[in-house]
Amino acid sequence: VPITIRDVARVAGVHVSTVSRTFSAPQLVSRATRDRVLAVSEELGYRPNRAARGLITGRTNNLGVIVPDLANPFFPPLIKEAQVAARERDHHVFIADTDEDPVAEEDLVRALAKQVDGVLLCSPRMTNTSIERLCQEVPIVVVNRQARGLPCVLMDVAEGARLAVRHLCELGHTRLVLLAGPSGSWTNRQIRRAASAAARAAGASLEELGPHTPTTASGEKAALPVLETGATAVLAYNDLMAIGLLDGLARHGVPVPAGLSVVGVDDIAASAIAHPKLTTVSMPARAAGRSAVDLLLQQVHLLRQVDADRAATQVVLRTRLVVRQSTAPPPAAGWRPEHPGDAP
Amino acid sequence: VPITIRDVARVAGVHVSTVSRTFSAPQLVSRATRDRVLAVSEELGYRPNRAARGLITGRTNNLGVIVPDLANPFFPPLIKEAQVAARERDHHVFIADTDEDPVAEEDLVRALAKQVDGVLLCSPRMTNTSIERLCQEVPIVVVNRQARGLPCVLMDVAEGARLAVRHLCELGHTRLVLLAGPSGSWTNRQIRRAASAAARAAGASLEELGPHTPTTASGEKAALPVLETGATAVLAYNDLMAIGLLDGLARHGVPVPAGLSVVGVDDIAASAIAHPKLTTVSMPARAAGRSAVDLLLQQVHLLRQVDADRAATQVVLRTRLVVRQSTAPPPAAGWRPEHPGDAP
DNA sequence: ATGAAAGCGCTAACAG
DNA sequence: CTGTTAGCGCTTTCAT
């Protein structure tokens, strides 16, 4: 039996609107009545129904976060930080995973839309037209992509890719391969562009393999194709693929970094305990989660106030290269893995 | 400008209740009007407001899932499967992470309670009294814990622990150590009880170290204490700790499995690519997610029907031991790591 | 400072 | 089959 505002009012001997005020505008009610109402509420176990409140105020104090794959360890830290940022501003966060399905995604956002004040969208694969449809129904902030006019949080992965390629070239590598991620991904495009420019500038070649789904499985399967290119260093779209590649290379008897250098992108927790520990471009996922919430809440409030302009609409976060143990100078000329392809 | 049922009614030239019926009981409206209403809705971009509907029906068609730590890779597969199971039954899933804070947790559930039809609670650390308070406000299914009368989904980790210990003893180990997890955890209690019984039965000793927070960091820090026990095999509360331990042991120059055998619990994805690949008790996380949703939906519907009895109230899922490369016979008697504690 | 009344978007009897 | 009438739990004018 859910207790409503009316039960409280009756027991406390006041009108419902007084009870309402006690919770949503306490300064408008006298200390005496307020205390009484609070006491009764406590005693009865009254909990305001946020949905009902939202119906009338138009605000739910909930935020939605949409990710393509919860099982990708890149997202949880971002989500968690978004959650604490939201909580600091008295908002709750509903997370939803789209299972990499851009179609389900649009419906999901819509289903969420009416129950949240805004949506934080991490969805590299959703089409721009989908997003433009959606942002008419609910305030949206996108992460790591750009859509016309939409506020976004970007991580400067181009800079990271540049640093990675430069690092590799300084070690003496001249033949690089890029293990590409999903073709629609903004991050993938950034990496590709920056990496090939940096390679060109350093006089190195950069061959591209892909696209791939960004999982350890694709990384592992890519081991042989990578070896066949004859390159001495690999830049992978993300750490998951890089770690899978490490595994595949080990299976083929190729030592990393002695036989081949590998660098990833993201700096997920697993990278620091991979074998060898992975050199990678560190992405500020937590900062991104927090910035995205800031931007989103800013948007939400602008709808209520009327000064819609002069609001940050794009935040770009710095990335950096974390050099660990998966990169080294290329093997001496003529070196070849002893028995490439020997193992299962 | 949100389109309401009233806008549609006006344009379609029908009464609001007809529009309402078109969406919630289509068979009650003639094909002709239904088509017209649908067309107008489409044209206007009308989206039913689920919150408003929920206010009156008492059902939101949303489910909540609460986990202590999204960044623990054990949970995402469970959540994802829960999500697809829910979606098959026309429900959406809101996920929330409590950041291992049992206090925030109770409030979180309450905040969620009014916006969902039921909550799937994975919270080893919440107190039973909290849970008993909560389950009066919203239907709850708990995972991997037992609370009086509450439906639950359990994974038979006791059986897994038994198999693990037996495996170790058959390899010849006689001195085992249990790297315990959080003290309040049901899973931890199950493992402890089953492991020590199995050890006793096999004539082996089992020393316990802990409690620990279930992270790679605690696993890593536990390396030295583990070595100091003089045991030859370790059973860790979960894979995260086991993998951390692997890392700590490597730092101390102790080879696994030659110098020490390690087995984990959970069988997270990382275990299959750890070095060495981890022997572990495989937990049916996905099955648990699905079963939990089944149970929850069953609960929810029982509230509406009156035959509240004869409903499964406890599902126990089988676990199994996955033997990989982190277990082997103990080192020859008298063997000691050459320079324990040498590395940083 | 408090009460009265209207209404958020929608559904659920009940008529017709 | 469709319209009428209430009202879900709450906030918000507007009076008083």
XYZ file of C-alpha atoms (C1' of nucleotides) in Angstrom:
720
model
C 0.000 0.000 0.000
C 1.815 3.090 -1.185
C 1.497 6.143 1.024
C 0.514 9.287 -0.840
C 0.723 12.927 -0.055
C -2.935 12.762 0.895
C -2.388 10.251 3.656
C 0.237 12.461 5.159
C -1.975 15.528 4.903
C -4.861 13.796 6.641
C -2.769 12.497 9.526
C -0.889 15.754 9.942
C -4.105 17.699 9.796
C -3.047 19.964 6.955
C -3.918 20.396 3.306
C -2.113 18.402 0.635
C -0.547 21.492 -0.796
C 1.161 22.125 2.499
C 2.669 18.698 2.419
C 3.747 19.265 -1.148
C 5.411 22.527 -0.207
C 7.164 20.904 2.689
C 9.076 18.837 0.199
C 9.490 21.083 -2.791
C 9.648 24.569 -1.234
C 10.251 24.182 2.512
C 10.868 27.899 3.053
C 7.230 28.571 2.300
C 5.982 26.647 5.283
C 6.259 27.491 8.970
C 8.780 25.626 11.037
C 6.094 24.129 13.241
C 3.976 22.636 10.479
C 7.003 21.601 8.532
C 8.307 19.594 11.463
C 4.953 17.989 11.986
C 4.594 17.050 8.333
C 8.098 15.665 8.265
C 7.444 13.631 11.375
C 4.253 12.180 9.983
C 5.888 11.416 6.655
C 8.665 9.596 8.402
C 6.258 7.694 10.566
C 4.073 6.667 7.656
C 7.025 5.934 5.432
C 5.927 8.391 2.793
C 8.082 8.591 -0.360
C 7.333 11.257 -2.951
C 6.457 9.798 -6.321
C 8.980 11.344 -8.648
C 7.128 10.262 -11.746
C 4.022 12.111 -10.659
C 6.064 15.155 -9.831
C 7.726 14.965 -13.203
C 4.386 14.894 -14.923
C 3.693 18.373 -13.730
C 7.095 19.999 -13.384
C 8.387 18.517 -16.583
C 11.547 17.489 -14.768
C 12.356 14.043 -13.507
C 15.800 14.630 -12.048
C 16.944 11.584 -13.926
C 19.592 11.375 -16.588
C 20.017 8.593 -19.106
C 23.301 7.148 -20.269
C 23.400 5.016 -23.383
C 26.379 2.868 -24.277
C 26.855 0.405 -27.101
C 28.402 -2.291 -24.956
C 28.599 -2.408 -21.196
C 31.029 -5.277 -21.437
C 33.587 -3.052 -23.098
C 35.702 -2.014 -20.130
C 36.182 1.426 -21.560
C 32.664 2.464 -20.560
C 32.182 1.571 -16.912
C 34.613 4.159 -15.560
C 32.995 6.823 -17.710
C 29.559 5.808 -16.535
C 30.549 5.641 -12.925
C 32.007 9.117 -12.956
C 28.941 10.425 -14.770
C 26.908 8.866 -12.025
C 28.749 10.566 -9.209
C 28.693 13.895 -11.043
C 24.965 13.522 -11.510
C 24.401 12.552 -7.934
C 26.225 15.648 -6.764
C 23.614 17.655 -8.624
C 20.744 15.645 -7.227
C 20.113 13.559 -10.291
C 19.907 9.836 -10.737
C 21.320 7.978 -13.685
C 19.674 5.280 -15.734
C 22.089 3.313 -17.839
C 21.135 1.330 -20.876
C 23.148 -0.889 -23.153
C 22.168 -1.149 -26.806
C 24.127 -4.267 -27.549
C 25.770 -2.554 -30.512
C 22.444 -2.353 -32.304
C 21.936 1.150 -33.710
C 18.314 0.416 -34.533
C 17.243 -0.765 -31.104
C 19.168 2.222 -29.923
C 16.877 4.860 -31.329
C 13.855 3.220 -29.739
C 15.677 2.826 -26.499
C 16.479 6.491 -26.331
C 12.877 7.327 -27.048
C 11.661 4.997 -24.342
C 14.053 6.646 -21.963
C 13.352 10.143 -23.194
C 10.168 10.795 -21.252
C 11.629 9.461 -18.037
C 14.792 11.516 -18.004
C 15.735 15.154 -18.355
C 18.536 14.442 -20.766
C 20.541 11.714 -22.402
C 24.246 11.163 -22.541
C 24.822 9.273 -25.734
C 27.917 7.182 -26.355
C 27.051 5.646 -29.634
C 29.679 5.666 -32.317
C 27.483 3.762 -34.727
C 24.167 5.568 -34.634
C 23.467 7.582 -37.755
C 23.441 11.339 -37.660
C 19.872 11.506 -38.879
C 18.780 9.300 -35.992
C 20.507 11.594 -33.580
C 19.006 14.678 -35.107
C 15.548 13.178 -34.786
C 16.182 12.270 -31.195
C 17.558 15.552 -30.018
C 14.221 17.145 -30.743
C 12.619 14.937 -28.170
C 15.149 15.215 -25.395
C 18.326 17.155 -24.645
C 21.314 15.127 -25.724
C 25.045 15.289 -25.223
C 27.176 13.011 -27.358
C 30.542 11.600 -26.450
C 33.270 11.070 -28.997
C 31.382 12.083 -32.050
C 30.144 15.271 -33.612
C 26.639 15.964 -34.802
C 25.547 19.343 -36.091
C 24.840 21.714 -33.264
C 24.818 19.043 -30.591
C 26.918 19.630 -27.510
C 29.628 17.026 -27.291
C 32.546 15.814 -25.270
C 35.498 14.805 -27.349
C 38.710 13.119 -26.378
C 41.607 14.291 -28.450
C 42.530 10.868 -29.690
C 44.115 12.432 -32.778
C 46.798 13.909 -30.588
C 47.215 10.556 -28.897
C 47.577 8.737 -32.202
C 50.127 11.299 -33.308
C 52.148 10.743 -30.137
C 51.939 6.994 -30.564
C 53.162 7.069 -34.147
C 55.919 9.500 -33.286
C 56.993 7.263 -30.399
C 57.135 4.282 -32.741
C 59.083 6.187 -35.391
C 61.551 7.468 -32.842
C 62.180 3.883 -31.844
C 63.169 3.301 -35.459
C 60.049 1.752 -36.961
C 59.340 2.605 -40.588
C 56.606 0.152 -41.466
C 53.490 0.517 -39.349
C 50.086 -1.045 -39.516
C 46.869 0.390 -38.227
C 44.355 -2.124 -36.903
C 41.174 -0.206 -37.618
C 37.979 -0.315 -35.560
C 34.345 0.057 -36.652
C 34.077 1.978 -39.891
C 31.476 4.491 -38.750
C 33.330 5.474 -35.631
C 34.440 9.062 -35.205
C 37.315 7.916 -33.023
C 38.422 5.550 -35.752
C 38.450 8.336 -38.306
C 40.442 10.587 -36.006
C 43.012 7.920 -35.335
C 43.378 7.046 -38.971
C 43.793 10.600 -40.134
C 46.238 11.607 -37.411
C 48.245 8.409 -37.600
C 48.708 8.530 -41.339
C 49.682 12.194 -41.234
C 52.195 11.534 -38.470
C 53.598 8.527 -40.282
C 53.987 10.473 -43.480
C 55.712 13.286 -41.612
C 58.164 10.809 -40.127
C 58.780 9.078 -43.426
C 57.151 5.844 -42.334
C 54.526 3.802 -44.139
C 51.169 3.004 -42.579
C 49.091 0.150 -43.864
C 45.505 -0.197 -42.696
C 43.785 -3.449 -41.773
C 40.083 -3.466 -41.093
C 37.417 -2.501 -40.275
C 37.007 -4.690 -37.205
C 34.565 -4.978 -34.361
C 36.466 -3.676 -31.354
C 36.912 -6.894 -29.386
C 39.766 -9.094 -28.230
C 38.510 -11.744 -30.616
C 39.104 -9.560 -33.677
C 42.512 -8.608 -32.330
C 43.453 -12.209 -31.975
C 42.291 -13.100 -35.449
C 44.261 -10.199 -36.868
C 47.613 -11.613 -35.762
C 48.362 -13.451 -38.964
C 47.275 -10.674 -41.346
C 49.401 -8.287 -39.312
C 52.453 -10.523 -39.610
C 51.876 -10.878 -43.316
C 52.201 -7.149 -43.859
C 55.806 -7.323 -42.786
C 55.332 -4.287 -40.553
C 57.264 -4.009 -37.297
C 54.750 -2.032 -35.276
C 50.997 -1.941 -34.818
C 48.626 0.745 -33.632
C 45.300 -0.795 -32.655
C 41.939 0.987 -32.532
C 41.588 0.091 -28.871
C 43.148 -1.869 -26.046
C 40.735 -4.748 -26.360
C 41.961 -5.404 -29.880
C 45.560 -4.792 -28.885
C 45.325 -7.290 -26.045
C 43.700 -9.836 -28.323
C 46.489 -9.246 -30.808
C 49.086 -9.820 -28.089
C 47.470 -13.145 -27.462
C 47.353 -14.061 -31.129
C 50.988 -13.116 -31.582
C 52.011 -15.238 -28.616
C 50.203 -18.137 -30.232
C 52.255 -17.583 -33.370
C 55.464 -17.474 -31.400
C 56.127 -13.807 -32.059
C 57.608 -12.040 -29.027
C 56.346 -8.587 -28.139
C 58.049 -6.136 -28.159
C 61.165 -7.887 -29.461
C 59.560 -9.115 -32.669
C 56.767 -6.594 -33.022
C 55.696 -3.460 -31.176
C 52.061 -2.971 -30.246
C 50.239 0.096 -29.006
C 46.607 0.380 -28.070
C 44.126 3.123 -27.327
C 41.949 3.679 -24.211
C 44.161 2.610 -21.320
C 41.632 0.251 -19.809
C 42.542 -1.406 -16.540
C 43.501 -4.665 -18.208
C 46.248 -2.953 -20.200
C 48.367 -2.487 -17.132
C 48.318 -6.189 -16.352
C 48.495 -7.563 -19.884
C 51.619 -9.414 -20.952
C 53.595 -7.511 -21.856
C 52.088 -4.437 -20.219
C 50.555 -2.463 -23.025
C 51.807 0.862 -24.300
C 48.653 2.819 -25.006
C 46.974 6.139 -25.589
C 45.277 7.019 -22.352
C 41.743 8.331 -22.762
C 40.252 10.496 -20.025
C 37.085 8.473 -19.727
C 36.193 9.609 -16.230
C 36.701 13.259 -17.036
C 34.539 12.738 -20.088
C 31.743 11.294 -17.988
C 31.819 14.257 -15.690
C 32.050 16.878 -18.426
C 29.212 15.270 -20.286
C 26.973 15.495 -17.251
C 27.940 19.124 -16.754
C 27.097 19.919 -20.329
C 23.861 18.000 -20.167
C 22.624 19.645 -17.010
C 23.555 22.987 -18.476
C 21.416 22.188 -21.517
C 18.544 21.071 -19.393
C 18.533 24.244 -17.398
C 18.816 26.435 -20.448
C 15.480 25.105 -21.601
C 13.978 26.630 -18.507
C 15.837 29.900 -18.614
C 15.769 31.778 -21.847
C 19.392 32.785 -22.396
C 20.088 29.792 -24.588
C 23.308 31.132 -26.019
C 26.807 31.486 -24.599
C 26.933 27.925 -23.270
C 29.903 25.677 -23.859
C 28.863 23.327 -26.577
C 31.996 21.325 -27.099
C 34.557 20.094 -24.638
C 37.797 18.611 -25.865
C 39.792 16.546 -23.432
C 43.497 15.914 -23.579
C 44.903 12.419 -24.119
C 48.419 11.196 -23.458
C 50.684 8.342 -24.383
C 51.478 5.837 -21.657
C 54.632 3.986 -22.581
C 54.818 0.563 -21.004
C 56.430 -2.613 -22.249
C 54.874 -3.506 -25.561
C 57.015 -1.141 -27.634
C 60.714 -1.332 -28.437
C 63.003 -0.766 -31.406
C 62.268 -2.970 -34.408
C 64.100 -6.291 -34.697
C 67.426 -6.204 -36.560
C 66.967 -6.173 -40.324
C 66.339 -9.616 -41.734
C 64.907 -10.909 -38.454
C 61.888 -13.127 -38.833
C 59.790 -14.991 -36.329
C 61.301 -18.443 -36.145
C 58.267 -20.495 -36.981
C 55.439 -18.159 -37.863
C 52.162 -19.990 -37.787
C 53.513 -23.025 -35.977
C 51.172 -23.077 -33.033
C 47.443 -24.048 -33.400
C 6.690 21.028 -27.858
C 5.630 17.568 -26.763
C 2.638 16.127 -28.580
C -0.023 14.707 -26.276
C -2.826 12.322 -26.745
C -5.115 15.310 -26.964
C -3.392 16.762 -29.994
C -3.776 13.476 -31.785
C -7.429 13.217 -30.812
C -8.195 16.677 -32.099
C -6.486 16.190 -35.452
C -7.911 12.712 -35.931
C -11.353 13.915 -34.985
C -11.880 11.390 -32.227
C -12.020 11.436 -28.461
C -8.864 11.067 -26.391
C -9.938 7.735 -25.014
C -10.068 6.349 -28.518
C -6.505 7.382 -29.037
C -5.600 5.867 -25.708
C -7.234 2.601 -26.663
C -5.492 2.567 -29.993
C -2.269 2.180 -28.107
C -3.177 0.162 -25.061
C -6.015 -2.059 -26.338
C -6.051 -1.899 -30.142
C -8.575 -4.707 -30.482
C -11.225 -2.452 -28.961
C -11.100 0.033 -31.786
C -12.285 -0.345 -35.370
C -9.715 -0.856 -38.044
C -10.649 2.346 -39.785
C -10.285 4.662 -36.802
C -7.251 2.815 -35.598
C -5.499 3.394 -38.889
C -6.436 7.029 -38.876
C -5.231 7.544 -35.326
C -2.015 5.741 -36.075
C -1.460 7.838 -39.171
C -2.045 11.076 -37.311
C 0.197 9.966 -34.463
C 2.958 9.160 -36.886
C 2.511 12.437 -38.694
C 2.546 14.478 -35.511
C 5.333 12.452 -33.986
C 3.303 11.486 -30.965
C 5.036 9.354 -28.306
C 3.030 7.983 -25.392
C 4.260 9.236 -22.055
C 5.029 6.077 -20.148
C 5.347 7.876 -16.851
C 1.832 9.217 -17.123
C 0.558 5.827 -18.078
C 2.372 4.303 -15.152
C 0.765 6.745 -12.792
C -2.590 5.228 -13.474
C -1.879 1.624 -14.389
C 0.653 1.207 -11.659
C 2.972 -0.427 -14.177
C 5.882 1.221 -15.883
C 7.203 -1.679 -17.914
C 10.625 -0.848 -16.581
C 12.876 -3.034 -14.499
C 15.757 -1.846 -12.367
C 19.068 -3.592 -11.986
C 21.353 -2.626 -9.149
C 24.984 -3.670 -9.030
C 27.714 -2.746 -6.582
C 30.329 -2.058 -9.225
C 29.837 -1.811 -12.942
C 33.572 -1.909 -13.424
C 33.693 -5.433 -12.062
C 33.614 -7.461 -15.279
C 31.503 -10.099 -13.648
C 28.399 -7.946 -13.884
C 28.115 -6.690 -17.450
C 27.324 -10.081 -18.980
C 24.685 -10.676 -16.323
C 23.177 -7.271 -16.934
C 23.231 -7.613 -20.667
C 21.429 -10.911 -20.584
C 18.893 -9.504 -18.136
C 18.369 -6.719 -20.584
C 17.635 -8.968 -23.518
C 15.360 -11.147 -21.415
C 13.486 -8.058 -20.277
C 13.236 -6.699 -23.769
C 11.717 -9.944 -24.959
C 8.940 -9.355 -22.468
C 8.498 -5.736 -23.475
C 10.307 -4.212 -20.551
C 13.156 -1.769 -20.412
C 16.004 -1.977 -17.968
C 17.480 0.803 -15.907
C 20.852 -0.036 -14.485
C 22.382 1.672 -11.511
C 25.752 1.283 -9.860
C 26.040 1.883 -6.134
C 29.784 2.252 -6.067
C 30.005 -0.354 -3.319
C 28.178 1.941 -0.912
C 25.412 0.010 0.876
C 23.952 3.216 2.278
C 23.582 5.086 -0.975
C 22.211 1.827 -2.198
C 19.045 1.825 -0.166
C 18.206 5.333 -1.310
C 19.002 4.448 -4.857
C 16.612 1.552 -4.825
C 13.936 3.765 -3.379
C 14.502 6.407 -6.018
C 14.210 3.728 -8.634
C 11.313 1.979 -6.971
C 8.551 4.249 -8.199
C 9.826 4.233 -11.743
C 10.135 0.502 -12.190
C 7.948 -2.542 -11.693
C 10.636 -4.497 -9.932
C 14.260 -4.501 -8.964
C 16.945 -7.051 -9.573
C 19.354 -6.593 -6.732
C 22.954 -7.735 -6.888
C 24.243 -6.385 -3.660
C 26.324 -8.672 -1.524
C 26.917 -6.008 1.062
C 23.494 -4.556 1.766
C 22.105 -5.555 5.125
C 19.159 -7.874 5.384
C 17.111 -5.319 7.271
C 17.621 -2.837 4.446
C 16.430 -5.389 1.974
C 13.425 -6.294 4.040
C 12.459 -2.643 4.223
C 12.856 -2.259 0.506
C 10.918 -5.267 -0.588
C 7.801 -3.733 0.898
C 8.073 -0.881 -1.516
C 8.860 -2.766 -4.686
C 9.123 -6.371 -5.849
C 12.694 -7.532 -5.547
C 14.727 -10.476 -6.725
C 18.174 -10.895 -5.242
C 21.118 -12.540 -6.878
C 23.656 -14.542 -4.944
C 22.290 -13.972 -1.521
C 19.377 -15.156 0.546
C 16.932 -13.003 2.430
C 13.917 -14.389 4.187
C 11.127 -15.071 1.775
C 12.666 -13.132 -1.073
C 12.905 -14.850 -4.428
C 16.528 -15.296 -5.387
C 18.844 -16.629 -8.017
C 21.805 -18.454 -6.605
C 24.876 -19.800 -8.307
C 26.087 -22.943 -6.681
C 29.518 -21.606 -5.931
C 29.849 -24.053 -3.049
C 29.935 -26.880 -5.523
C 32.471 -24.946 -7.577
C 34.688 -24.359 -4.566
C 34.467 -28.026 -3.698
C 35.554 -28.999 -7.212
C 38.394 -26.509 -7.096
C 39.735 -27.793 -3.802
C 39.374 -31.374 -4.904
C 41.244 -30.570 -8.111
C 44.053 -29.008 -6.121
C 44.241 -31.903 -3.697
C 44.299 -34.420 -6.498
C 47.273 -32.588 -7.926
C 48.973 -33.259 -4.618
C 48.553 -30.002 -2.730
C 48.120 -30.287 1.027
C 48.499 -26.707 2.132
C 45.950 -24.354 0.650
C 45.105 -20.750 1.269
C 41.792 -19.057 0.696
C 41.984 -15.441 -0.376
C 38.705 -14.232 1.054
C 36.479 -11.526 -0.403
C 34.173 -9.039 1.350
C 33.129 -10.308 4.745
C 29.401 -9.781 4.346
C 29.195 -11.578 1.039
C 27.030 -14.665 0.753
C 29.259 -15.984 -1.992
C 32.247 -15.574 0.249
C 30.575 -17.556 3.001
C 29.626 -20.315 0.599
C 33.130 -20.583 -0.764
C 34.673 -20.609 2.661
C 32.399 -23.248 4.047
C 32.613 -25.565 1.050
C 36.349 -25.115 0.586
C 37.213 -25.859 4.163
C 34.958 -28.903 4.233
C 36.486 -30.195 1.027
C 39.998 -29.535 2.264
C 39.297 -31.321 5.518
C 37.848 -34.278 3.637
C 40.992 -34.498 1.536
C 43.289 -34.137 4.501
C 44.598 -30.755 3.431
C 44.906 -27.588 5.471
C 43.186 -24.373 4.448
C 44.358 -21.075 5.820
C 42.238 -17.988 5.265
C 43.537 -14.540 4.359
C 41.176 -11.604 4.378
C 38.679 -10.082 4.133
C 39.560 -8.171 0.986
C 37.784 -5.866 -1.409
C 37.387 -7.922 -4.556
C 39.795 -6.080 -6.866
C 43.006 -6.816 -8.710
C 44.728 -4.365 -6.388
C 43.965 -6.440 -3.299
C 45.046 -9.563 -5.134
C 48.347 -8.005 -5.989
C 48.962 -6.821 -2.462
C 48.156 -10.275 -1.141
C 51.078 -11.905 -2.953
C 53.552 -11.578 -0.112
C 51.170 -12.657 2.656
C 50.251 -15.654 0.529
C 53.879 -16.631 0.078
C 54.483 -16.262 3.773
C 51.886 -18.879 4.597
C 54.036 -21.480 2.873
C 51.001 -22.836 1.063
C 51.353 -24.267 -2.432
C 47.951 -23.399 -3.808
C 45.496 -20.514 -3.588
C 41.770 -20.273 -4.085
C 40.750 -16.649 -4.589
C 37.311 -15.168 -3.957
C 37.129 -14.031 -7.566
C 39.083 -13.781 -10.785
C 39.904 -10.141 -10.317
C 41.795 -10.952 -7.137
C 43.324 -14.047 -8.697
C 44.605 -12.061 -11.673
C 45.996 -9.393 -9.382
C 47.674 -12.116 -7.386
C 49.207 -13.548 -10.561
C 50.685 -10.161 -11.194
C 51.992 -9.783 -7.658
C 53.539 -13.234 -7.763
C 55.270 -12.451 -11.041
C 56.720 -9.368 -9.419
C 58.087 -11.548 -6.646
C 59.599 -13.945 -9.121
C 57.280 -16.802 -8.266
C 56.278 -18.830 -11.331
C 52.686 -19.939 -11.678
C 51.825 -22.781 -11.715
C 55.304 -24.217 -11.163
C 55.863 -22.455 -7.856
C 52.276 -21.912 -6.787
C 48.871 -22.904 -8.119
C 46.103 -20.320 -8.355
C 42.400 -20.742 -8.959
C 39.812 -18.025 -9.204
C 36.041 -17.774 -9.247
C 33.730 -16.201 -11.856
C 35.384 -16.987 -15.190
C 35.380 -13.429 -16.435
C 36.623 -12.823 -19.963
C 40.035 -11.657 -18.782
C 40.747 -15.011 -17.165
C 41.123 -16.700 -20.507
C 43.823 -14.285 -21.602
C 45.625 -13.851 -18.300
C 49.158 -15.200 -17.957
C 49.035 -17.981 -17.246
C 45.446 -18.605 -18.321
C 43.491 -18.891 -15.128
C 41.918 -22.043 -13.776
C 38.614 -20.885 -12.350
C 35.124 -21.726 -11.176
C 32.828 -20.693 -13.984
C 29.745 -18.828 -12.819
C 26.660 -18.814 -15.053
C 26.250 -15.058 -14.956
C 24.195 -14.759 -18.103
C 21.822 -17.515 -17.081
C 21.471 -15.780 -13.738
C 20.515 -12.516 -15.419
C 17.835 -14.237 -17.410
C 16.466 -16.288 -14.533
C 16.333 -13.260 -12.341
C 14.252 -11.383 -14.865
C 11.931 -14.365 -15.202
C 11.463 -14.521 -11.473
C 10.969 -10.806 -11.201
C 8.368 -10.586 -13.913
C 6.613 -13.523 -12.348
C 6.512 -11.646 -9.045
C 5.243 -8.528 -10.674
C 2.394 -10.334 -12.332
C 1.465 -12.197 -9.208
C 0.670 -8.916 -7.549
C -2.012 -8.400 -10.140
C -3.356 -11.922 -10.116
C -4.277 -13.387 -6.801
C -2.746 -16.848 -6.881
C 0.365 -15.688 -5.134
C 1.551 -19.128 -4.182
C 3.164 -21.930 -6.127
C 5.732 -19.687 -7.817
C 9.377 -20.612 -8.007
C 11.057 -18.593 -5.350
C 14.594 -19.803 -5.623
C 16.637 -20.817 -8.618
C 19.967 -22.491 -8.138
C 22.329 -22.533 -11.069
C 25.089 -25.007 -11.634
C 28.750 -23.931 -11.674
C 31.710 -25.842 -13.061
C 35.465 -25.869 -12.808
C 37.394 -24.697 -15.855
C 40.903 -26.056 -15.676
C 43.376 -23.927 -17.559
C 47.038 -23.280 -16.929
C 47.392 -21.783 -13.479
C 47.242 -25.065 -11.610
C 49.798 -27.884 -11.475
C 51.293 -30.261 -8.919
C 53.077 -28.530 -6.048
C 56.811 -27.888 -6.387
C 59.114 -30.647 -5.091
C 59.456 -30.624 -1.315
C 61.959 -28.089 -0.099
C 61.553 -25.915 -3.186
C 61.496 -22.210 -2.478
C 61.242 -19.242 -4.755
C 64.823 -18.235 -5.403
C 64.692 -14.663 -4.225
C 61.291 -13.989 -2.742
C 60.726 -10.286 -2.470
C 63.579 -9.352 -4.772
C 61.693 -7.353 -7.355
C 60.202 -3.898 -6.509
C 1.496 30.771 6.078
C -2.156 27.887 4.463
C -6.290 26.262 1.719
C -8.961 25.726 -2.735
C -9.015 24.448 -7.262
C -7.118 23.297 -11.597
C -4.527 20.372 -14.285
C 0.086 17.495 -15.982
C -0.850 13.031 -19.787
C -2.998 9.223 -19.515
C -6.399 5.075 -18.519
C -10.565 2.922 -16.815
C -15.046 2.061 -15.790
C -19.523 3.047 -17.562
C -22.830 4.478 -20.780
C -24.708 4.649 -25.104
C -17.187 0.554 -31.154
C -16.881 5.302 -29.189
C -17.707 9.224 -25.972
C -18.215 10.667 -20.931
C -16.530 11.112 -16.587
C -13.280 10.373 -12.900
C -9.000 10.421 -11.117
C -3.669 8.383 -10.656
C 0.015 11.640 -7.176
C 1.633 15.681 -7.371
C 2.493 20.989 -8.051
C 0.977 25.490 -8.711
C -1.544 29.494 -9.341
C -4.708 32.256 -6.725
C -7.106 33.526 -2.777
C -7.478 34.115 1.987
